[in-house]
mmCIF file of C-alpha atoms in Angstrom:
data_model
loop_
_atom_site.group_PDB
_atom_site.id
_atom_site.type_symbol
_atom_site.label_atom_id
_atom_site.label_comp_id
_atom_site.label_asym_id
_atom_site.label_seq_id
_atom_site.Cartn_x
_atom_site.Cartn_y
_atom_site.Cartn_z
ATOM 1 C CA MET A 123 -23.851 -97.528 -162.552
ATOM 2 C CA ASP A 124 -25.071 -94.602 -160.505
ATOM 3 C CA GLN A 125 -23.011 -91.448 -160.863
ATOM 4 C CA LEU A 126 -21.651 -89.419 -157.994
ATOM 5 C CA ARG A 127 -23.160 -86.225 -159.366
ATOM 6 C CA SER A 128 -26.599 -87.728 -159.866
ATOM 7 C CA ARG A 129 -29.717 -87.011 -157.833
ATOM 8 C CA THR A 130 -29.340 -83.255 -158.046
ATOM 9 C CA ASP A 131 -32.265 -82.629 -155.710
ATOM 10 C CA VAL A 132 -29.631 -82.752 -152.944
ATOM 11 C CA ASP A 133 -26.761 -80.260 -153.011
ATOM 12 C CA LEU A 134 -23.673 -82.316 -152.164
ATOM 13 C CA SER A 135 -21.132 -79.498 -152.509
ATOM 14 C CA VAL A 136 -18.959 -78.366 -149.605
ATOM 15 C CA ASP A 137 -16.463 -75.566 -149.071
ATOM 16 C CA LEU A 138 -13.162 -76.748 -147.609
ATOM 17 C CA ALA A 139 -11.381 -73.546 -146.558
ATOM 18 C CA GLY A 140 -12.131 -72.011 -149.950
ATOM 19 C CA ILE A 141 -11.599 -75.208 -151.940
ATOM 20 C CA GLN A 142 -14.892 -75.846 -153.704
ATOM 21 C CA MET A 143 -15.708 -79.568 -153.726
ATOM 22 C CA GLN A 144 -18.636 -80.948 -155.737
ATOM 23 C CA ASN A 145 -19.203 -83.470 -152.951
ATOM 24 C CA PRO A 146 -17.522 -84.253 -149.609
ATOM 25 C CA LEU A 147 -15.445 -87.254 -150.719
ATOM 26 C CA THR A 148 -11.724 -87.441 -151.405
ATOM 27 C CA THR A 149 -9.127 -90.188 -151.313
ATOM 28 C CA ALA A 150 -6.878 -90.745 -148.324
ATOM 29 C CA SER A 151 -3.210 -90.188 -149.063
ATOM 30 C CA GLY A 152 -1.313 -93.313 -150.020
ATOM 31 C CA THR A 153 -4.306 -95.412 -151.024
ATOM 32 C CA SER A 154 -4.628 -94.387 -154.663
ATOM 33 C CA GLY A 155 -1.103 -93.438 -155.695
ATOM 34 C CA TYR A 156 -0.924 -90.455 -158.005
ATOM 35 C CA GLY A 157 -4.275 -91.070 -159.713
ATOM 36 C CA PRO A 158 -3.773 -93.376 -162.723
ATOM 37 C CA GLU A 159 -3.289 -96.365 -160.430
ATOM 38 C CA LEU A 160 -6.978 -96.203 -159.498
ATOM 39 C CA SER A 161 -8.444 -94.590 -162.609
ATOM 40 C CA SER A 162 -9.022 -97.922 -164.336
ATOM 41 C CA TYR A 163 -11.423 -98.938 -161.575
ATOM 42 C CA VAL A 164 -13.314 -95.776 -160.685
ATOM 43 C CA ASP A 165 -13.860 -92.400 -162.328
ATOM 44 C CA LEU A 166 -11.929 -90.139 -159.971
ATOM 45 C CA SER A 167 -13.381 -87.044 -161.634
ATOM 46 C CA ARG A 168 -16.599 -87.832 -159.781
ATOM 47 C CA LEU A 169 -14.992 -87.280 -156.383
ATOM 48 C CA GLY A 170 -14.985 -83.986 -154.550
ATOM 49 C CA ALA A 171 -11.173 -83.895 -154.566
ATOM 50 C CA PHE A 172 -8.195 -86.184 -155.066
ATOM 51 C CA THR A 173 -5.373 -86.533 -152.534
ATOM 52 C CA THR A 174 -2.003 -87.856 -153.705
ATOM 53 C CA LYS A 175 0.386 -90.026 -151.765
ATOM 54 C CA SER A 176 3.144 -88.308 -149.774
ATOM 55 C CA ILE A 177 5.788 -86.339 -151.664
ATOM 56 C CA THR A 178 9.293 -85.739 -150.288
ATOM 57 C CA VAL A 179 12.224 -83.725 -151.642
ATOM 58 C CA GLU A 180 14.139 -86.774 -152.832
ATOM 59 C CA PRO A 181 12.743 -90.114 -154.041
ATOM 60 C CA ARG A 182 12.203 -92.712 -151.333
ATOM 61 C CA GLU A 183 12.194 -96.471 -151.799
ATOM 62 C CA GLY A 184 10.323 -96.929 -148.552
ATOM 63 C CA ASN A 185 10.628 -99.703 -146.022
ATOM 64 C CA PRO A 186 11.682 -103.274 -146.855
ATOM 65 C CA ALA A 187 9.011 -105.875 -147.608
ATOM 66 C CA PRO A 188 6.683 -107.086 -146.325
ATOM 67 C CA ARG A 189 5.026 -103.717 -145.909
ATOM 68 C CA ILE A 190 1.420 -104.708 -145.234
ATOM 69 C CA VAL A 191 -0.147 -107.248 -142.912
ATOM 70 C CA GLU A 192 -3.872 -107.948 -142.662
ATOM 71 C CA THR A 193 -5.624 -107.933 -139.305
ATOM 72 C CA ARG A 194 -9.107 -109.081 -138.342
ATOM 73 C CA ALA A 195 -10.471 -105.578 -138.822
ATOM 74 C CA GLY A 196 -8.074 -103.738 -141.101
ATOM 75 C CA VAL A 197 -4.444 -103.639 -142.170
ATOM 76 C CA ILE A 198 -1.138 -102.540 -140.685
ATOM 77 C CA ASN A 199 1.057 -100.797 -143.231
ATOM 78 C CA SER A 200 4.706 -99.864 -143.119
ATOM 79 C CA ILE A 201 5.198 -98.317 -146.541
ATOM 80 C CA GLY A 202 7.721 -95.762 -145.338
ATOM 81 C CA LEU A 203 6.630 -92.853 -147.561
ATOM 82 C CA ALA A 204 7.807 -94.522 -150.781
ATOM 83 C CA ASN A 205 7.469 -91.955 -153.575
ATOM 84 C CA VAL A 206 9.121 -90.633 -156.742
ATOM 85 C CA GLY A 207 10.343 -87.389 -155.192
ATOM 86 C CA LEU A 208 9.399 -83.775 -155.868
ATOM 87 C CA GLU A 209 11.050 -83.312 -159.271
ATOM 88 C CA LYS A 210 9.618 -86.438 -160.879
ATOM 89 C CA PHE A 211 6.219 -85.844 -159.302
ATOM 90 C CA LEU A 212 5.951 -82.414 -160.888
ATOM 91 C CA ALA A 213 7.235 -83.578 -164.267
ATOM 92 C CA GLU A 214 5.587 -86.968 -164.646
ATOM 93 C CA LYS A 215 2.828 -87.571 -162.095
ATOM 94 C CA LEU A 216 1.015 -84.295 -161.494
ATOM 95 C CA PRO A 217 -0.030 -83.707 -165.141
ATOM 96 C CA SER A 218 -2.238 -86.812 -165.173
ATOM 97 C CA ALA A 219 -3.751 -86.003 -161.781
ATOM 98 C CA ALA A 220 -4.490 -82.449 -162.906
ATOM 99 C CA LYS A 221 -6.603 -83.800 -165.768
ATOM 100 C CA LEU A 222 -9.118 -85.273 -163.323
ATOM 101 C CA GLY A 223 -10.951 -81.964 -163.154
ATOM 102 C CA VAL A 224 -11.284 -81.949 -159.360
ATOM 103 C CA PRO A 225 -9.227 -80.096 -156.728
ATOM 104 C CA ILE A 226 -5.850 -81.755 -156.179
ATOM 105 C CA LEU A 227 -4.502 -82.059 -152.641
ATOM 106 C CA VAL A 228 -0.854 -83.096 -152.329
ATOM 107 C CA ASN A 229 0.397 -84.776 -149.171
ATOM 108 C CA VAL A 230 3.734 -83.274 -148.101
ATOM 109 C CA ALA A 231 6.282 -85.075 -145.915
ATOM 110 C CA GLY A 232 9.840 -84.548 -144.743
ATOM 111 C CA LYS A 233 12.429 -85.175 -142.048
ATOM 112 C CA THR A 234 13.184 -81.519 -141.304
ATOM 113 C CA ILE A 235 11.451 -78.162 -141.539
ATOM 114 C CA ASP A 236 13.683 -77.269 -144.483
ATOM 115 C CA GLU A 237 12.560 -80.381 -146.365
ATOM 116 C CA TYR A 238 8.893 -79.597 -145.771
ATOM 117 C CA LEU A 239 9.541 -76.014 -146.814
ATOM 118 C CA THR A 240 11.269 -77.001 -150.054
ATOM 119 C CA VAL A 241 8.415 -79.256 -151.135
ATOM 120 C CA ALA A 242 5.608 -76.950 -150.021
ATOM 121 C CA SER A 243 7.139 -73.870 -151.652
ATOM 122 C CA ALA A 244 7.574 -75.661 -154.974
ATOM 123 C CA LEU A 245 4.046 -77.056 -154.948
ATOM 124 C CA ASP A 246 2.553 -73.700 -153.989
ATOM 125 C CA ARG A 247 3.752 -72.328 -157.321
ATOM 126 C CA VAL A 248 1.696 -74.886 -159.262
ATOM 127 C CA GLU A 249 -1.758 -73.530 -160.058
ATOM 128 C CA GLU A 250 -3.316 -76.982 -160.441
ATOM 129 C CA ILE A 251 -2.683 -77.805 -156.780
ATOM 130 C CA ALA A 252 -5.462 -76.567 -154.505
ATOM 131 C CA GLY A 253 -4.161 -77.704 -151.143
ATOM 132 C CA LEU A 254 -1.152 -79.105 -149.321
ATOM 133 C CA GLU A 255 -1.840 -81.796 -146.735
ATOM 134 C CA ILE A 256 1.068 -81.466 -144.324
ATOM 135 C CA ASN A 257 1.847 -84.935 -143.006
ATOM 136 C CA ILE A 258 3.018 -84.542 -139.412
ATOM 137 C CA SER A 259 1.623 -87.900 -138.403
ATOM 138 C CA CYS A 260 3.275 -90.776 -140.282
ATOM 139 C CA PRO A 261 4.327 -93.558 -137.851
ATOM 140 C CA ASN A 262 6.333 -95.477 -140.465
ATOM 141 C CA VAL A 263 9.556 -93.470 -140.774
ATOM 142 C CA ALA A 264 12.499 -93.116 -138.432
ATOM 143 C CA ALA A 265 12.742 -89.320 -138.487
ATOM 144 C CA GLY A 266 10.382 -86.393 -139.096
ATOM 145 C CA GLY A 267 6.660 -86.921 -139.596
ATOM 146 C CA LEU A 268 5.325 -88.163 -136.302
ATOM 147 C CA GLU A 269 7.975 -86.224 -134.366
ATOM 148 C CA PHE A 270 6.271 -83.017 -135.495
ATOM 149 C CA GLY A 271 2.796 -84.436 -134.936
ATOM 150 C CA THR A 272 3.305 -85.386 -131.298
ATOM 151 C CA ASN A 273 5.062 -82.215 -130.155
ATOM 152 C CA CYS A 274 3.014 -79.017 -130.072
ATOM 153 C CA THR A 275 6.075 -76.772 -130.155
ATOM 154 C CA MET A 276 7.553 -78.540 -133.174
ATOM 155 C CA ALA A 277 4.200 -78.635 -134.947
ATOM 156 C CA SER A 278 3.695 -74.930 -134.351
ATOM 157 C CA GLU A 279 7.167 -74.044 -135.622
ATOM 158 C CA LEU A 280 6.702 -76.119 -138.772
ATOM 159 C CA ILE A 281 3.267 -74.772 -139.652
ATOM 160 C CA ARG A 282 4.240 -71.193 -138.856
ATOM 161 C CA THR A 283 7.242 -71.502 -141.174
ATOM 162 C CA LEU A 284 5.135 -72.982 -143.958
ATOM 163 C CA ARG A 285 2.447 -70.341 -143.457
ATOM 164 C CA GLY A 286 5.046 -67.672 -144.122
ATOM 165 C CA ALA A 287 6.051 -69.285 -147.406
ATOM 166 C CA VAL A 288 2.832 -70.754 -148.808
ATOM 167 C CA LYS A 289 0.741 -67.925 -150.240
ATOM 168 C CA ARG A 290 -1.756 -69.601 -152.563
ATOM 169 C CA ALA A 291 -2.465 -73.250 -151.721
ATOM 170 C CA LYS A 292 -4.443 -74.090 -148.599
ATOM 171 C CA LEU A 293 -2.491 -75.575 -145.686
ATOM 172 C CA ILE A 294 -4.187 -78.717 -144.382
ATOM 173 C CA VAL A 295 -2.486 -80.293 -141.370
ATOM 174 C CA LYS A 296 -2.863 -84.055 -140.949
ATOM 175 C CA LEU A 297 -3.005 -85.039 -137.294
ATOM 176 C CA SER A 298 -1.926 -88.182 -135.476
ATOM 177 C CA PRO A 299 -4.113 -90.058 -132.981
ATOM 178 C CA ASN A 300 -0.924 -91.312 -131.301
ATOM 179 C CA VAL A 301 -0.947 -88.488 -128.765
ATOM 180 C CA THR A 302 -2.294 -87.864 -125.284
ATOM 181 C CA ASP A 303 -4.616 -85.068 -126.432
ATOM 182 C CA ILE A 304 -5.171 -84.507 -130.148
ATOM 183 C CA CYS A 305 -6.867 -81.167 -129.429
ATOM 184 C CA GLU A 306 -3.595 -79.703 -128.161
ATOM 185 C CA VAL A 307 -1.813 -80.406 -131.448
ATOM 186 C CA ALA A 308 -4.860 -79.277 -133.440
ATOM 187 C CA ARG A 309 -4.919 -75.996 -131.541
ATOM 188 C CA ALA A 310 -1.195 -75.465 -132.104
ATOM 189 C CA ALA A 311 -1.625 -76.056 -135.841
ATOM 190 C CA VAL A 312 -4.583 -73.691 -136.130
ATOM 191 C CA GLU A 313 -2.893 -70.944 -134.130
ATOM 192 C CA ALA A 314 0.170 -71.304 -136.369
ATOM 193 C CA GLY A 315 -1.907 -70.713 -139.491
ATOM 194 C CA ALA A 316 -3.463 -73.978 -140.693
ATOM 195 C CA ASP A 317 -6.385 -73.447 -143.070
ATOM 196 C CA ALA A 318 -7.853 -76.895 -142.380
ATOM 197 C CA LEU A 319 -7.212 -80.064 -140.399
ATOM 198 C CA SER A 320 -7.172 -83.691 -141.517
ATOM 199 C CA LEU A 321 -7.735 -86.471 -138.993
ATOM 200 C CA ILE A 322 -6.942 -89.128 -138.166
ATOM 201 C CA ASN A 323 -3.835 -90.751 -139.559
ATOM 202 C CA THR A 324 -3.148 -94.368 -138.637
ATOM 203 C CA LEU A 325 -2.772 -95.753 -135.139
ATOM 204 C CA ARG A 326 0.434 -97.559 -134.254
ATOM 205 C CA GLY A 327 -0.028 -101.315 -134.498
ATOM 206 C CA MET A 328 2.032 -104.494 -134.463
ATOM 207 C CA ALA A 329 1.653 -108.088 -135.653
ATOM 208 C CA ILE A 330 3.802 -111.023 -134.527
ATOM 209 C CA ASN A 331 4.428 -114.309 -136.299
ATOM 210 C CA VAL A 332 3.934 -116.592 -133.327
ATOM 211 C CA GLU A 333 5.638 -119.586 -134.963
ATOM 212 C CA ALA A 334 8.764 -117.619 -135.850
ATOM 213 C CA LYS A 335 8.474 -115.485 -132.692
ATOM 214 C CA ARG A 336 9.298 -112.328 -134.586
ATOM 215 C CA PRO A 337 7.445 -109.268 -135.896
ATOM 216 C CA VAL A 338 5.769 -109.693 -139.274
ATOM 217 C CA LEU A 339 6.886 -106.239 -140.417
ATOM 218 C CA PRO A 340 10.666 -105.686 -140.675
ATOM 219 C CA ARG A 341 10.394 -102.382 -138.772
ATOM 220 C CA GLY A 342 8.387 -104.127 -136.072
ATOM 221 C CA PHE A 343 5.301 -101.940 -136.201
ATOM 222 C CA GLY A 344 3.284 -99.855 -138.605
ATOM 223 C CA GLY A 345 0.101 -97.871 -139.012
ATOM 224 C CA LEU A 346 -3.251 -99.550 -138.378
ATOM 225 C CA SER A 347 -6.114 -98.517 -140.650
ATOM 226 C CA GLY A 348 -9.498 -99.901 -141.607
ATOM 227 C CA PRO A 349 -12.730 -100.513 -139.670
ATOM 228 C CA ALA A 350 -10.903 -101.003 -136.360
ATOM 229 C CA VAL A 351 -9.921 -97.325 -136.181
ATOM 230 C CA HIS A 352 -13.243 -95.809 -137.245
ATOM 231 C CA PRO A 353 -14.706 -95.202 -133.755
ATOM 232 C CA VAL A 354 -11.426 -93.517 -132.788
ATOM 233 C CA ALA A 355 -11.680 -91.272 -135.847
ATOM 234 C CA VAL A 356 -15.263 -90.292 -135.048
ATOM 235 C CA TYR A 357 -14.338 -89.422 -131.472
ATOM 236 C CA CYS A 358 -11.296 -87.381 -132.503
ATOM 237 C CA VAL A 359 -13.230 -85.442 -135.148
ATOM 238 C CA TRP A 360 -16.045 -84.789 -132.653
ATOM 239 C CA ARG A 361 -13.663 -83.447 -130.014
ATOM 240 C CA VAL A 362 -11.490 -81.392 -132.352
ATOM 241 C CA TYR A 363 -14.540 -79.879 -134.042
ATOM 242 C CA ARG A 364 -16.152 -78.805 -130.764
ATOM 243 C CA GLU A 365 -13.034 -77.600 -128.981
ATOM 244 C CA VAL A 366 -10.836 -76.232 -131.772
ATOM 245 C CA ALA A 367 -12.140 -76.226 -135.329
ATOM 246 C CA LYS A 368 -15.634 -74.791 -134.889
ATOM 247 C CA PRO A 369 -14.549 -71.879 -132.655
ATOM 248 C CA ALA A 370 -11.742 -71.061 -135.103
ATOM 249 C CA GLY A 371 -13.839 -71.518 -138.243
ATOM 250 C CA VAL A 372 -11.445 -74.158 -139.580
ATOM 251 C CA PRO A 373 -12.859 -77.127 -141.539
ATOM 252 C CA ILE A 374 -11.936 -80.777 -141.020
ATOM 253 C CA ILE A 375 -11.289 -83.655 -143.386
ATOM 254 C CA GLY A 376 -12.404 -86.726 -141.476
ATOM 255 C CA LEU A 377 -10.895 -90.115 -142.213
ATOM 256 C CA GLY A 378 -10.375 -93.471 -140.632
ATOM 257 C CA GLY A 379 -12.070 -96.752 -141.468
ATOM 258 C CA VAL A 380 -14.691 -95.384 -143.861
ATOM 259 C CA GLN A 381 -16.272 -98.299 -145.731
ATOM 260 C CA LEU A 382 -19.985 -97.511 -145.789
ATOM 261 C CA TRP A 383 -22.086 -94.385 -146.230
ATOM 262 C CA GLN A 384 -22.979 -94.585 -142.538
ATOM 263 C CA ASP A 385 -19.284 -94.211 -141.676
ATOM 264 C CA ALA A 386 -19.002 -91.081 -143.797
ATOM 265 C CA MET A 387 -22.154 -89.597 -142.288
ATOM 266 C CA GLU A 388 -20.868 -90.274 -138.775
ATOM 267 C CA LEU A 389 -17.772 -88.204 -139.507
ATOM 268 C CA MET A 390 -19.783 -85.353 -141.021
ATOM 269 C CA LEU A 391 -22.254 -85.296 -138.141
ATOM 270 C CA ALA A 392 -19.276 -85.260 -135.767
ATOM 271 C CA GLY A 393 -17.892 -82.183 -137.524
ATOM 272 C CA ALA A 394 -16.083 -83.122 -140.741
ATOM 273 C CA THR A 395 -16.651 -80.985 -143.826
ATOM 274 C CA ALA A 396 -15.063 -83.579 -146.114
ATOM 275 C CA VAL A 397 -14.434 -87.307 -145.777
ATOM 276 C CA ALA A 398 -11.453 -89.285 -147.090
ATOM 277 C CA ILE A 399 -11.701 -92.925 -148.130
ATOM 278 C CA GLY A 400 -8.596 -95.077 -147.781
ATOM 279 C CA THR A 401 -8.273 -98.776 -147.016
ATOM 280 C CA ALA A 402 -11.753 -99.523 -148.396
ATOM 281 C CA LEU A 403 -10.485 -98.663 -151.889
ATOM 282 C CA PHE A 404 -8.269 -101.757 -151.800
ATOM 283 C CA ILE A 405 -11.329 -103.932 -151.245
ATOM 284 C CA ASP A 406 -13.803 -102.142 -153.505
ATOM 285 C CA PRO A 407 -12.554 -99.274 -155.702
ATOM 286 C CA GLN A 408 -16.181 -98.463 -156.518
ATOM 287 C CA CYS A 409 -17.062 -97.803 -152.882
ATOM 288 C CA PRO A 410 -17.063 -93.975 -153.266
ATOM 289 C CA ILE A 411 -20.018 -94.298 -155.638
ATOM 290 C CA LYS A 412 -21.944 -96.455 -153.194
ATOM 291 C CA ILE A 413 -21.055 -94.184 -150.281
ATOM 292 C CA LEU A 414 -22.208 -91.027 -152.062
ATOM 293 C CA ASP A 415 -25.436 -92.660 -153.158
ATOM 294 C CA GLY A 416 -26.098 -93.656 -149.556
ATOM 295 C CA MET A 417 -25.326 -90.155 -148.283
ATOM 296 C CA THR A 418 -27.662 -88.676 -150.877
ATOM 297 C CA ASP A 419 -30.466 -91.040 -149.905
ATOM 298 C CA TYR A 420 -29.904 -90.174 -146.242
ATOM 299 C CA CYS A 421 -30.282 -86.464 -146.981
ATOM 300 C CA ARG A 422 -33.442 -87.093 -148.961
ATOM 301 C CA ARG A 423 -35.012 -89.231 -146.218
ATOM 302 C CA HIS A 424 -34.273 -86.547 -143.635
ATOM 303 C CA GLY A 425 -35.471 -83.665 -145.798
ATOM 304 C CA VAL A 426 -31.990 -82.144 -146.078
ATOM 305 C CA ARG A 427 -31.371 -80.119 -149.259
ATOM 306 C CA ARG A 428 -27.712 -79.248 -148.565
ATOM 307 C CA ILE A 429 -25.388 -81.858 -147.126
ATOM 308 C CA ALA A 430 -23.218 -79.068 -145.717
ATOM 309 C CA ASP A 431 -26.057 -78.242 -143.316
ATOM 310 C CA LEU A 432 -25.369 -81.525 -141.500
ATOM 311 C CA ILE A 433 -21.776 -80.745 -140.542
ATOM 312 C CA GLY A 434 -21.335 -81.005 -136.782
ATOM 313 C CA THR A 435 -25.033 -81.443 -136.029
ATOM 314 C CA VAL A 436 -24.827 -84.550 -133.852
ATOM 315 C CA ALA A 437 -26.812 -84.115 -130.642
ATOM 316 C CA PRO A 438 -24.786 -83.577 -127.467
ATOM 317 C CA PRO A 439 -24.318 -86.484 -125.063
ATOM 318 C CA THR A 440 -27.232 -86.952 -122.686
ATOM 319 C CA ALA A 441 -25.059 -87.715 -119.658
ATOM 320 C CA THR A 442 -22.084 -85.896 -118.185
#
C-alpha cells in the first residue's frame, strides 16, 4: 500500500493559517467520528489533519431514525449533531485523537452564542487542539447552526465574540451554501476575525417515499452530500477565494463531494489550501491514500515541486 508521505520529490505540505499540515487532506466533520471509528480502516496519522464531529455543551442524541437516505449521487443525512458532549469529549474522546500525531480540528456547534462560547473557550485551553471549526451551517437542527450561517449580522456577532475569547486555537468558520450569496457571509466572518474558512457544508435536500406519500426522513429534510454537490463546492470556493479570502489573506478548507484526486485538485486550483474528504470515506476508507497519490502524480507530471504553489491558479474564464 502506498503511503501518504511517500514520493518526497513533491512537497505536499501546506500552511493553514499557521497550522502546519504535512499534506492538504483532512476529514470532513461527522464522517469519521472522533478518530478510532475509522482508524481500523486507514492510518489517520498519514493525513494532513483530522477533524472531529461536532461538539456541543451537552450530549445530544440527535434526530430520530432513519437518519440517512441514499440518492442517485450522494446521501441526505439528518444526524442532528449527535455527540457525547463537551465534558465526555475532553475526558474520553480527545486523548485517542491526540495520539494521531496530526493537527486536530474540532467542530464546534451550539444553539446560542453562549453555548458556542462555552465550548470554544474550553477547547482553546487544550494544547492538542490546533483549530476550532465553527459550525454555522448545519441544516439538521431546529435552532442555532444554520441561523447563524445565513444571517451576516448574527454570524459577525458570533465570530466577533469567539475571537475575543479564543486566544490560541485558530478560528475556522464553516459556511453554508444555503444562502443567496456565500461571499457576504464569508466577508462577515473574515471581518469579525476568522482565521480560515471551510466550505461548503451540505445543501438542503429531501427524499419522499412515494408509496407511503411521506418524507423518508422524520424531520422531512436533511443535508445533501456526495458527488452531486461537488460542482457547487468548486464554484463557491472559486468565488470566495477571489472575492474574499485571497484579498484578506485567509485560507480555505474546500469540501463537498470529493471522491477522486481530480476533485481535490479542482478545489485547490479554485483556491482551497486544504481539502476535506467526507461521504467518500463511507464507501472507501482508503480513498485518502489514493487521492494523495493522484495529487502527487499530477504535480510530478506538471513539474510542480510544491503543491501549495497550485492554490488558486485556475485560469480566469474566457468569456464575460
